[in-house]
Structures are given as C-alpha cells and as structure tokens.
Amino acid sequence: MALGRKLDVPCSDTSLIRGMWEVRVKKYRQRQKKEQERIEQSALPKIDQQWQYRIYCKTLQTKELNLLHQYLERSTLTDKQPSTAEQQDQKDPEQTKLIFQLDGDQWMDFPRELQWMTYLKEWHVRGTRICRLPEYLALFTQLTVLEIPKNSIAELPPEIGKLTGLRELNVSYNRLSQVPPELGDCENLKKLQLTGNHNLSELPFELSSLKQLVHLDIAENKFKSIPICALRMSSLQLLDLSHNCLADLPQDTDRLEQLVTLFLHNNNLTYLPHCLTKISTLKMIVVSSDELNCIPTRLCRNPNIKFIRLCDKRASAEKKKKEEEKKKEEEKKKNRWREPREEEVKKDSGEKEFIELYIDSLKDRETVPESTTKVSISCLL
C-alpha cells in the first residue's frame, strides 16, 4: 500500500440507530401490553377458574359440598344473617358488605375455597402465621378493605395494583422491607397503614399518584426522612412518622396543604422548620422534647394548634450500653428465621393505642386555655 493513500471509512450517526431501536422497543412493549390486556379481558381465566372449581368439588363429600354451595349463594342474598366470615355493615344497612375474617396462629395459608369468593369486599386477617398473599388476589376487583396486620407477611405482590377499588390497606406489624410501586395504581386508596415493619426505610415514588390518600401511618420503621412521595399526596390530613430515625424535616413540608395532624415523637429531631407555620390547616403536632431545642415561635404560640411535647425518661449511660449489647445479640438471633413473639407485638401496638387515646381526649378540649395548647407530660414510651 502506497504512502499517503486515503481510505474511505464508512461512518454514520449513532443517534439515528439508537432512535430506530428505541422506536422498535416501544412498539414491542406496546404489543406486549395489548396482548396482556387481551388475555385478561378474555374468558379463558374465568373458564379455567370454573373448571378448577368443578375439579375441587369432585373431591368433597356431600355435606361439605352443600355447605360450600350455601356459602357461595350468600353473595346474592341480603336477608340472611352473616357468619363469622361474612358480615353486613351496621353503619350502612342499605348496602351489603361481605367480609372475610381469619384469625389465629393455626393458619399458615389462606383456605383454598377463598379463590371462588371473588364477590367479597373486605378481608380481615390478623394474628396468623401466613407469610404471603395468594396469587389469585387480583381476581378480587370488588375489594375495598384489605386489613392484614400482625401476621408474617414479608412482601406485597405486584398484583395488588389491580385492586383499583381499594380504599383501606393495613399491613402493620408484619415483615415488609419494601412496598411494590404497583400500589400507586390504587388511586382510590384513602388510608394506608404500614406501622411496625421495622425493616421498612423507603416508599416508591410511584405512590405520589395516591392523590386521595388522607391517612398515612408509617410509624415504628427506619425512615430517615419523609418519603418524597408523601410530600406529593395533596389530600393528606394525618401523617404519623413517630418511632423512626428522622434527623430533620424537609423545607418543602408545607406542600402538605391539607395536613391536620402530624406525629413526630421518638425521633432524632433537634429543630422544627419554619415552613410548618405556613400550613394553615394544621391543628396538632406531637414531638419529643428531649433533643428538640429550636421551635418556631409562631408554631408554639398559635392558639389554634395543640403543640404536644412528650418528655421521654432517658436511661443512664451504663443502661444504654447494656441495651445496645442486648440489641446486637437479638439482631444476631433474628438472622435465623423465627416467628415474631406476640408479647412484642402487643407491647408496640399497646403503646400506639395509648398515644391515640390520649390525643383523642385532647381533641375534645378547648384550645384557648394555655394548659390545652401547650401540654408537657412525662411518660416512659
């Protein structure tokens, strides 16, 4: 090859190739989504469910089969008295609410018959050893209340996002370490309780779409700050962040324009931001006063706000060291799979119930006297 000879090297703009592939990937995902929607809307799942039900009925005796038929027929009856697993709402007698109840540590899984009771509107499952929700949860499209506290549930399935009619979700005192982003699809959700899961430290940003959420309880966890999604829940009226690891509050907390009650006790807060004074709807704040040394004057002198400072009795340095050593030993033991003790759960929930009763008693008092607007009590939490 002679020196100085020029070579023609083909070249092209890689952005054009990338754009083409992005378009193809987008079209492919759209086709996948349409195919999934077509399968969900088709009659195949219902036909399969009916056949599974027939196969299951073949294995039952005559008495068991009659009882199952009688139970399923109650979905269309309003005159019969409800059983332990099915009750009518006393507050609204005009509308029948069918409720499924399960209680007791003898239960390690949901009963098989539950998958054919898709007409149920409420689940109340507590105190069991159930560690996961059933795969057929998405079939319960009429479900409005899902209450499953004090179990051994380690995760929420993505199918929970298909329960678009869900209004209340209580997964307190379980073993959750994360929340699926699909929960943000439950746009009618008004009350969310995730208390006492201990390993929970963040919430997905997708929960920002819960614009109708009024009550958010994430106490007794490991949150180091208010979740970003919580600041975008425009209808939020009650926010419970007690018993966490909060060191400060964000300066844009005033985005919660409808906030009425804020629980912040048992955290590591040393000051409260001035932005809290901009929330005109705020009526009650509960904090721990041990390390709190900076509070906006407008906040504590506002006669319309009940500012409650709880004084926690501190242990001595030696006791703290012993407690830390005990905690380390307990954490090592917790690495092994074991069931949570009922006494610990009762202690945590009992303390929370005490605080709630105390707060309720304050709501009925007048806000003008200083003794009601500034309350300082000393109790061991």
GROMACS .gro file of C-alpha atoms in nm:
model
  381
    1MET     CA    1   0.000   0.000   0.000
    2ALA     CA    2   0.141   0.331  -0.105
    3LEU     CA    3   0.204   0.601   0.149
    4GLY     CA    4  -0.038   0.887   0.159
    5ARG     CA    5  -0.322   0.686   0.011
    6LYS     CA    6  -0.661   0.784   0.151
    7LEU     CA    7  -0.903   0.524   0.277
    8ASP     CA    8  -1.278   0.568   0.274
    9VAL     CA    9  -1.416   0.459   0.611
   10PRO     CA   10  -1.796   0.428   0.632
   11CYS     CA   11  -1.946   0.621   0.924
   12SER     CA   12  -2.293   0.714   1.035
   13ASP     CA   13  -2.473   0.898   1.312
   14THR     CA   14  -2.526   0.657   1.605
   15SER     CA   15  -2.815   0.869   1.734
   16LEU     CA   16  -3.021   0.766   1.430
   17ILE     CA   17  -2.959   0.397   1.500
   18ARG     CA   18  -3.043   0.444   1.866
   19GLY     CA   19  -3.363   0.627   1.772
   20MET     CA   20  -3.468   0.342   1.544
   21TRP     CA   21  -3.410   0.085   1.817
   22GLU     CA   22  -3.600   0.292   2.073
   23VAL     CA   23  -3.899   0.309   1.838
   24ARG     CA   24  -3.886  -0.066   1.783
   25VAL     CA   25  -3.859  -0.138   2.157
   26LYS     CA   26  -4.151   0.097   2.225
   27LYS     CA   27  -4.370  -0.076   1.964
   28TYR     CA   28  -4.272  -0.417   2.102
   29ARG     CA   29  -4.371  -0.317   2.455
   30GLN     CA   30  -4.700  -0.176   2.328
   31ARG     CA   31  -4.777  -0.506   2.155
   32GLN     CA   32  -4.691  -0.696   2.474
   33LYS     CA   33  -4.920  -0.470   2.677
   34LYS     CA   34  -5.210  -0.512   2.432
   35GLU     CA   35  -5.163  -0.888   2.432
   36GLN     CA   36  -5.167  -0.896   2.812
   37GLU     CA   37  -5.483  -0.683   2.822
   38ARG     CA   38  -5.646  -0.911   2.563
   39ILE     CA   39  -5.569  -1.218   2.776
   40GLU     CA   40  -5.700  -1.050   3.092
   41GLN     CA   41  -6.024  -0.948   2.919
   42SER     CA   42  -6.078  -1.284   2.759
   43ALA     CA   43  -6.296  -1.556   2.908
   44LEU     CA   44  -6.009  -1.806   2.944
   45PRO     CA   45  -5.922  -1.722   3.308
   46LYS     CA   46  -6.289  -1.747   3.410
   47ILE     CA   47  -6.331  -2.077   3.227
   48ASP     CA   48  -6.016  -2.213   3.394
   49GLN     CA   49  -6.146  -2.096   3.733
   50GLN     CA   50  -6.479  -2.270   3.675
   51TRP     CA   51  -6.308  -2.596   3.580
   52GLN     CA   52  -6.081  -2.577   3.885
   53TYR     CA   53  -6.389  -2.527   4.099
   54ARG     CA   54  -6.559  -2.833   3.945
   55ILE     CA   55  -6.248  -3.045   3.998
   56TYR     CA   56  -6.230  -2.933   4.358
   57CYS     CA   57  -6.600  -3.014   4.415
   58LYS     CA   58  -6.537  -3.369   4.297
   59THR     CA   59  -6.305  -3.422   4.593
   60LEU     CA   60  -6.560  -3.305   4.851
   61GLN     CA   61  -6.815  -3.508   5.037
   62THR     CA   62  -7.188  -3.436   5.006
   63LYS     CA   63  -7.212  -3.236   5.331
   64GLU     CA   64  -6.902  -3.030   5.256
   65LEU     CA   65  -7.028  -2.961   4.904
   66ASN     CA   66  -7.367  -2.842   5.030
   67LEU     CA   67  -7.202  -2.609   5.281
   68LEU     CA   68  -6.979  -2.462   5.011
   69HIS     CA   69  -7.277  -2.401   4.780
   70GLN     CA   70  -7.471  -2.236   5.062
   71TYR     CA   71  -7.178  -2.008   5.138
   72LEU     CA   72  -7.136  -1.901   4.776
   73GLU     CA   73  -7.508  -1.836   4.739
   74ARG     CA   74  -7.493  -1.576   5.016
   75SER     CA   75  -7.334  -1.333   4.772
   76THR     CA   76  -7.679  -1.274   4.619
   77LEU     CA   77  -7.881  -1.279   4.942
   78THR     CA   78  -7.931  -0.980   5.171
   79ASP     CA   79  -8.186  -1.117   5.420
   80LYS     CA   80  -7.972  -1.391   5.578
   81GLN     CA   81  -7.762  -1.329   5.885
   82PRO     CA   82  -7.388  -1.314   5.811
   83SER     CA   83  -7.150  -1.573   5.952
   84THR     CA   84  -6.805  -1.517   6.106
   85ALA     CA   85  -6.653  -1.479   5.763
   86GLU     CA   86  -6.930  -1.267   5.619
   87GLN     CA   87  -7.096  -0.970   5.787
   88GLN     CA   88  -7.325  -0.684   5.698
   89ASP     CA   89  -7.214  -0.329   5.762
   90GLN     CA   90  -7.408  -0.192   6.059
   91LYS     CA   91  -7.333   0.168   5.966
   92ASP     CA   92  -7.479   0.137   5.618
   93PRO     CA   93  -7.764  -0.122   5.627
   94GLU     CA   94  -7.874  -0.037   5.273
   95GLN     CA   95  -7.554  -0.171   5.125
   96THR     CA   96  -7.440  -0.526   5.197
   97LYS     CA   97  -7.068  -0.567   5.262
   98LEU     CA   98  -6.937  -0.921   5.253
   99ILE     CA   99  -6.639  -0.968   5.482
  100PHE     CA  100  -6.383  -1.247   5.505
  101GLN     CA  101  -6.227  -1.296   5.850
  102LEU     CA  102  -5.935  -1.515   5.953
  103ASP     CA  103  -5.777  -1.516   6.297
  104GLY     CA  104  -5.546  -1.745   6.493
  105ASP     CA  105  -5.190  -1.876   6.467
  106GLN     CA  106  -5.312  -2.215   6.344
  107TRP     CA  107  -5.349  -2.066   5.994
  108MET     CA  108  -5.037  -2.086   5.776
  109ASP     CA  109  -5.209  -2.029   5.442
  110PHE     CA  110  -5.538  -1.900   5.304
  111PRO     CA  111  -5.818  -2.157   5.264
  112ARG     CA  112  -5.849  -2.294   4.911
  113GLU     CA  113  -6.219  -2.204   4.888
  114LEU     CA  114  -6.134  -1.834   4.907
  115GLN     CA  115  -6.035  -1.815   4.540
  116TRP     CA  116  -6.400  -1.863   4.433
  117MET     CA  117  -6.536  -1.592   4.663
  118THR     CA  118  -6.435  -1.300   4.442
  119TYR     CA  119  -6.751  -1.111   4.542
  120LEU     CA  120  -6.604  -1.033   4.887
  121LYS     CA  121  -6.546  -0.665   4.963
  122GLU     CA  122  -6.335  -0.681   5.279
  123TRP     CA  123  -6.056  -0.902   5.415
  124HIS     CA  124  -5.970  -0.901   5.785
  125VAL     CA  125  -5.679  -1.138   5.855
  126ARG     CA  126  -5.475  -1.096   6.175
  127GLY     CA  127  -5.266  -1.296   6.419
  128THR     CA  128  -5.187  -1.578   6.174
  129ARG     CA  129  -4.862  -1.732   6.052
  130ILE     CA  130  -4.939  -1.656   5.687
  131CYS     CA  131  -4.627  -1.522   5.516
  132ARG     CA  132  -4.760  -1.428   5.170
  133LEU     CA  133  -5.078  -1.321   4.995
  134PRO     CA  134  -5.243  -1.562   4.747
  135GLU     CA  135  -5.171  -1.548   4.372
  136TYR     CA  136  -5.540  -1.503   4.293
  137LEU     CA  137  -5.558  -1.171   4.484
  138ALA     CA  138  -5.604  -0.979   4.157
  139LEU     CA  139  -5.939  -1.153   4.099
  140PHE     CA  140  -6.096  -0.965   4.394
  141THR     CA  141  -6.170  -0.649   4.197
  142GLN     CA  142  -6.454  -0.551   4.434
  143LEU     CA  143  -6.225  -0.544   4.737
  144THR     CA  144  -6.237  -0.210   4.926
  145VAL     CA  145  -6.069  -0.301   5.258
  146LEU     CA  146  -5.758  -0.519   5.296
  147GLU     CA  147  -5.667  -0.545   5.664
  148ILE     CA  148  -5.385  -0.792   5.734
  149PRO     CA  149  -5.199  -0.675   6.049
  150LYS     CA  150  -4.991  -0.885   6.291
  151ASN     CA  151  -4.905  -1.167   6.051
  152SER     CA  152  -4.575  -1.285   5.900
  153ILE     CA  153  -4.615  -1.129   5.553
  154ALA     CA  154  -4.275  -1.050   5.404
  155GLU     CA  155  -4.384  -0.882   5.079
  156LEU     CA  156  -4.681  -0.743   4.891
  157PRO     CA  157  -4.728  -0.889   4.540
  158PRO     CA  158  -4.736  -0.657   4.235
  159GLU     CA  159  -5.091  -0.784   4.167
  160ILE     CA  160  -5.212  -0.557   4.447
  161GLY     CA  161  -5.206  -0.274   4.194
  162LYS     CA  162  -5.505  -0.431   4.017
  163LEU     CA  163  -5.727  -0.370   4.319
  164THR     CA  164  -5.830  -0.030   4.189
  165GLY     CA  165  -6.133  -0.011   4.420
  166LEU     CA  166  -5.920  -0.049   4.735
  167ARG     CA  167  -5.978   0.227   4.992
  168GLU     CA  168  -5.805   0.097   5.305
  169LEU     CA  169  -5.485  -0.106   5.335
  170ASN     CA  170  -5.341  -0.212   5.671
  171VAL     CA  171  -5.020  -0.417   5.668
  172SER     CA  172  -4.898  -0.315   6.015
  173TYR     CA  173  -4.671  -0.535   6.228
  174ASN     CA  174  -4.555  -0.767   5.953
  175ARG     CA  175  -4.213  -0.825   5.794
  176LEU     CA  176  -4.215  -0.589   5.499
  177SER     CA  177  -3.885  -0.447   5.378
  178GLN     CA  178  -4.027  -0.273   5.071
  179VAL     CA  179  -4.354  -0.169   4.907
  180PRO     CA  180  -4.425  -0.250   4.539
  181PRO     CA  181  -4.454   0.053   4.308
  182GLU     CA  182  -4.773  -0.101   4.164
  183LEU     CA  183  -4.952   0.011   4.481
  184GLY     CA  184  -4.959   0.355   4.323
  185ASP     CA  185  -5.223   0.224   4.079
  186CYS     CA  186  -5.475   0.201   4.367
  187GLU     CA  187  -5.579   0.562   4.310
  188ASN     CA  188  -5.890   0.533   4.533
  189LEU     CA  189  -5.682   0.447   4.840
  190LYS     CA  190  -5.765   0.676   5.135
  191LYS     CA  191  -5.596   0.505   5.429
  192LEU     CA  192  -5.254   0.334   5.428
  193GLN     CA  193  -5.104   0.180   5.745
  194LEU     CA  194  -4.753   0.032   5.743
  195THR     CA  195  -4.674   0.055   6.114
  196GLY     CA  196  -4.414  -0.163   6.285
  197ASN     CA  197  -4.249  -0.344   5.994
  198HIS     CA  198  -3.908  -0.235   6.131
  199ASN     CA  199  -3.718  -0.310   5.806
  200LEU     CA  200  -3.911  -0.054   5.602
  201SER     CA  201  -3.698   0.253   5.522
  202GLU     CA  202  -3.841   0.399   5.199
  203LEU     CA  203  -4.150   0.418   4.980
  204PRO     CA  204  -4.151   0.411   4.598
  205PHE     CA  205  -4.201   0.740   4.414
  206GLU     CA  206  -4.498   0.585   4.227
  207LEU     CA  207  -4.707   0.628   4.543
  208SER     CA  208  -4.720   1.000   4.456
  209SER     CA  209  -5.027   0.921   4.245
  210LEU     CA  210  -5.230   0.845   4.560
  211LYS     CA  211  -5.396   1.186   4.548
  212GLN     CA  212  -5.698   1.074   4.756
  213LEU     CA  213  -5.492   0.939   5.047
  214VAL     CA  214  -5.598   1.104   5.373
  215HIS     CA  215  -5.428   0.886   5.638
  216LEU     CA  216  -5.064   0.768   5.612
  217ASP     CA  217  -4.914   0.576   5.905
  218ILE     CA  218  -4.550   0.467   5.869
  219ALA     CA  219  -4.456   0.473   6.240
  220GLU     CA  220  -4.211   0.231   6.405
  221ASN     CA  221  -3.994   0.181   6.099
  222LYS     CA  222  -3.649   0.301   5.984
  223PHE     CA  223  -3.730   0.613   5.782
  224LYS     CA  224  -3.452   0.874   5.792
  225SER     CA  225  -3.663   1.141   5.621
  226ILE     CA  226  -4.016   1.199   5.498
  227PRO     CA  227  -4.064   0.998   5.175
  228ILE     CA  228  -4.073   1.221   4.866
  229CYS     CA  229  -4.397   1.058   4.754
  230ALA     CA  230  -4.565   1.158   5.083
  231LEU     CA  231  -4.497   1.527   5.013
  232ARG     CA  232  -4.690   1.490   4.687
  233MET     CA  233  -5.003   1.341   4.845
  234SER     CA  234  -5.207   1.658   4.820
  235SER     CA  235  -5.508   1.533   5.024
  236LEU     CA  236  -5.307   1.403   5.321
  237GLN     CA  237  -5.458   1.503   5.656
  238LEU     CA  238  -5.280   1.273   5.904
  239LEU     CA  239  -4.913   1.177   5.885
  240ASP     CA  240  -4.761   0.951   6.152
  241LEU     CA  241  -4.380   0.937   6.144
  242SER     CA  242  -4.326   0.853   6.512
  243HIS     CA  243  -4.062   0.600   6.624
  244ASN     CA  244  -3.836   0.642   6.322
  245CYS     CA  245  -3.486   0.781   6.259
  246LEU     CA  246  -3.572   1.131   6.139
  247ALA     CA  247  -3.294   1.387   6.188
  248ASP     CA  248  -3.474   1.679   6.022
  249LEU     CA  249  -3.776   1.771   5.812
  250PRO     CA  250  -3.754   1.897   5.451
  251GLN     CA  251  -3.807   2.267   5.387
  252ASP     CA  252  -4.093   2.196   5.147
  253THR     CA  253  -4.309   2.016   5.406
  254ASP     CA  254  -4.561   2.297   5.357
  255ARG     CA  255  -4.661   2.126   5.031
  256LEU     CA  256  -4.899   1.923   5.250
  257GLU     CA  257  -5.160   2.196   5.235
  258GLN     CA  258  -5.440   1.982   5.386
  259LEU     CA  259  -5.237   1.840   5.677
  260VAL     CA  260  -5.422   1.848   6.012
  261THR     CA  261  -5.229   1.611   6.244
  262LEU     CA  262  -4.854   1.541   6.248
  263PHE     CA  263  -4.690   1.281   6.478
  264LEU     CA  264  -4.311   1.317   6.510
  265HIS     CA  265  -4.232   1.185   6.860
  266ASN     CA  266  -3.949   0.941   6.927
  267ASN     CA  267  -3.718   1.063   6.651
  268ASN     CA  268  -3.383   1.245   6.646
  269LEU     CA  269  -3.521   1.589   6.564
  270THR     CA  270  -3.336   1.890   6.709
  271TYR     CA  271  -3.546   2.161   6.541
  272LEU     CA  272  -3.869   2.215   6.351
  273PRO     CA  273  -3.861   2.404   6.019
  274HIS     CA  274  -4.035   2.739   5.981
  275CYS     CA  275  -4.232   2.606   5.683
  276LEU     CA  276  -4.471   2.427   5.921
  277THR     CA  277  -4.618   2.766   6.014
  278LYS     CA  278  -4.738   2.804   5.654
  279ILE     CA  279  -4.974   2.505   5.679
  280SER     CA  280  -5.300   2.680   5.767
  281THR     CA  281  -5.494   2.355   5.828
  282LEU     CA  282  -5.250   2.222   6.091
  283LYS     CA  283  -5.425   2.158   6.426
  284MET     CA  284  -5.197   1.921   6.619
  285ILE     CA  285  -4.824   1.841   6.640
  286VAL     CA  286  -4.676   1.576   6.869
  287VAL     CA  287  -4.297   1.580   6.921
  288SER     CA  288  -4.037   1.457   7.171
  289SER     CA  289  -3.876   1.741   7.364
  290ASP     CA  290  -3.559   1.569   7.483
  291GLU     CA  291  -3.336   1.686   7.197
  292LEU     CA  292  -3.565   1.950   7.044
  293ASN     CA  293  -3.406   2.293   7.102
  294CYS     CA  294  -3.541   2.511   6.821
  295ILE     CA  295  -3.912   2.567   6.759
  296PRO     CA  296  -4.072   2.849   6.554
  297THR     CA  297  -4.245   3.095   6.789
  298ARG     CA  298  -4.550   3.122   6.565
  299LEU     CA  299  -4.592   2.746   6.589
  300CYS     CA  300  -4.598   2.704   6.968
  301ARG     CA  301  -4.794   3.027   7.035
  302ASN     CA  302  -5.065   2.965   6.781
  303PRO     CA  303  -5.389   2.915   6.981
  304ASN     CA  304  -5.536   2.704   6.701
  305ILE     CA  305  -5.260   2.441   6.725
  306LYS     CA  306  -5.224   2.190   7.008
  307PHE     CA  307  -4.849   2.157   7.042
  308ILE     CA  308  -4.771   1.845   7.249
  309ARG     CA  309  -4.418   1.778   7.373
  310LEU     CA  310  -4.361   1.432   7.516
  311CYS     CA  311  -4.073   1.402   7.764
  312ASP     CA  312  -3.909   1.058   7.747
  313LYS     CA  313  -3.712   0.942   8.053
  314ARG     CA  314  -3.356   0.872   7.946
  315ALA     CA  315  -3.165   0.577   8.079
  316SER     CA  316  -2.815   0.615   8.222
  317ALA     CA  317  -2.506   0.558   8.009
  318GLU     CA  318  -2.446   0.214   8.156
  319LYS     CA  319  -2.802   0.104   8.090
  320LYS     CA  320  -2.777   0.229   7.733
  321LYS     CA  321  -2.461   0.027   7.674
  322LYS     CA  322  -2.631  -0.284   7.811
  323GLU     CA  323  -2.934  -0.222   7.591
  324GLU     CA  324  -2.712  -0.179   7.284
  325GLU     CA  325  -2.534  -0.505   7.362
  326LYS     CA  326  -2.868  -0.680   7.403
  327LYS     CA  327  -2.989  -0.537   7.073
  328LYS     CA  328  -2.679  -0.666   6.895
  329GLU     CA  329  -2.735  -1.012   7.037
  330GLU     CA  330  -3.102  -1.001   6.939
  331GLU     CA  331  -3.013  -0.893   6.584
  332LYS     CA  332  -2.783  -1.193   6.552
  333LYS     CA  333  -3.063  -1.420   6.665
  334LYS     CA  334  -3.306  -1.254   6.424
  335ASN     CA  335  -3.089  -1.360   6.129
  336ARG     CA  336  -3.240  -1.701   6.176
  337TRP     CA  337  -3.598  -1.742   6.057
  338ARG     CA  338  -3.824  -1.727   6.355
  339GLU     CA  339  -4.176  -1.619   6.434
  340PRO     CA  340  -4.235  -1.280   6.600
  341ARG     CA  341  -4.336  -1.307   6.963
  342GLU     CA  342  -4.691  -1.200   7.038
  343GLU     CA  343  -4.577  -1.013   7.350
  344GLU     CA  344  -4.353  -0.778   7.148
  345VAL     CA  345  -4.629  -0.705   6.901
  346LYS     CA  346  -4.878  -0.638   7.179
  347LYS     CA  347  -4.630  -0.404   7.350
  348ASP     CA  348  -4.572  -0.197   7.034
  349SER     CA  349  -4.939  -0.180   6.943
  350GLY     CA  350  -5.039  -0.109   7.305
  351GLU     CA  351  -4.811   0.192   7.322
  352LYS     CA  352  -4.955   0.326   6.999
  353GLU     CA  353  -5.310   0.276   7.124
  354PHE     CA  354  -5.223   0.472   7.441
  355ILE     CA  355  -5.095   0.769   7.239
  356GLU     CA  356  -5.403   0.761   7.012
  357LEU     CA  357  -5.640   0.759   7.313
  358TYR     CA  358  -5.451   1.045   7.472
  359ILE     CA  359  -5.464   1.250   7.151
  360ASP     CA  360  -5.837   1.181   7.111
  361SER     CA  361  -5.900   1.310   7.462
  362LEU     CA  362  -5.719   1.634   7.377
  363LYS     CA  363  -5.925   1.693   7.065
  364ASP     CA  364  -6.240   1.741   7.272
  365ARG     CA  365  -6.090   2.011   7.492
  366GLU     CA  366  -6.096   2.384   7.426
  367THR     CA  367  -5.791   2.535   7.259
  368VAL     CA  368  -5.798   2.880   7.427
  369PRO     CA  369  -5.654   2.796   7.776
  370GLU     CA  370  -5.278   2.760   7.780
  371SER     CA  371  -5.300   2.423   7.954
  372THR     CA  372  -5.461   2.271   7.646
  373THR     CA  373  -5.247   2.437   7.380
  374LYS     CA  374  -4.916   2.357   7.549
  375VAL     CA  375  -4.906   2.012   7.702
  376SER     CA  376  -4.595   1.860   7.855
  377ILE     CA  377  -4.617   1.514   8.003
  378SER     CA  378  -4.354   1.274   8.123
  379CYS     CA  379  -4.403   0.909   8.040
  380LEU     CA  380  -4.184   0.613   7.959
  381LEU     CA  381  -4.254   0.518   7.594
   0.00000   0.00000   0.00000
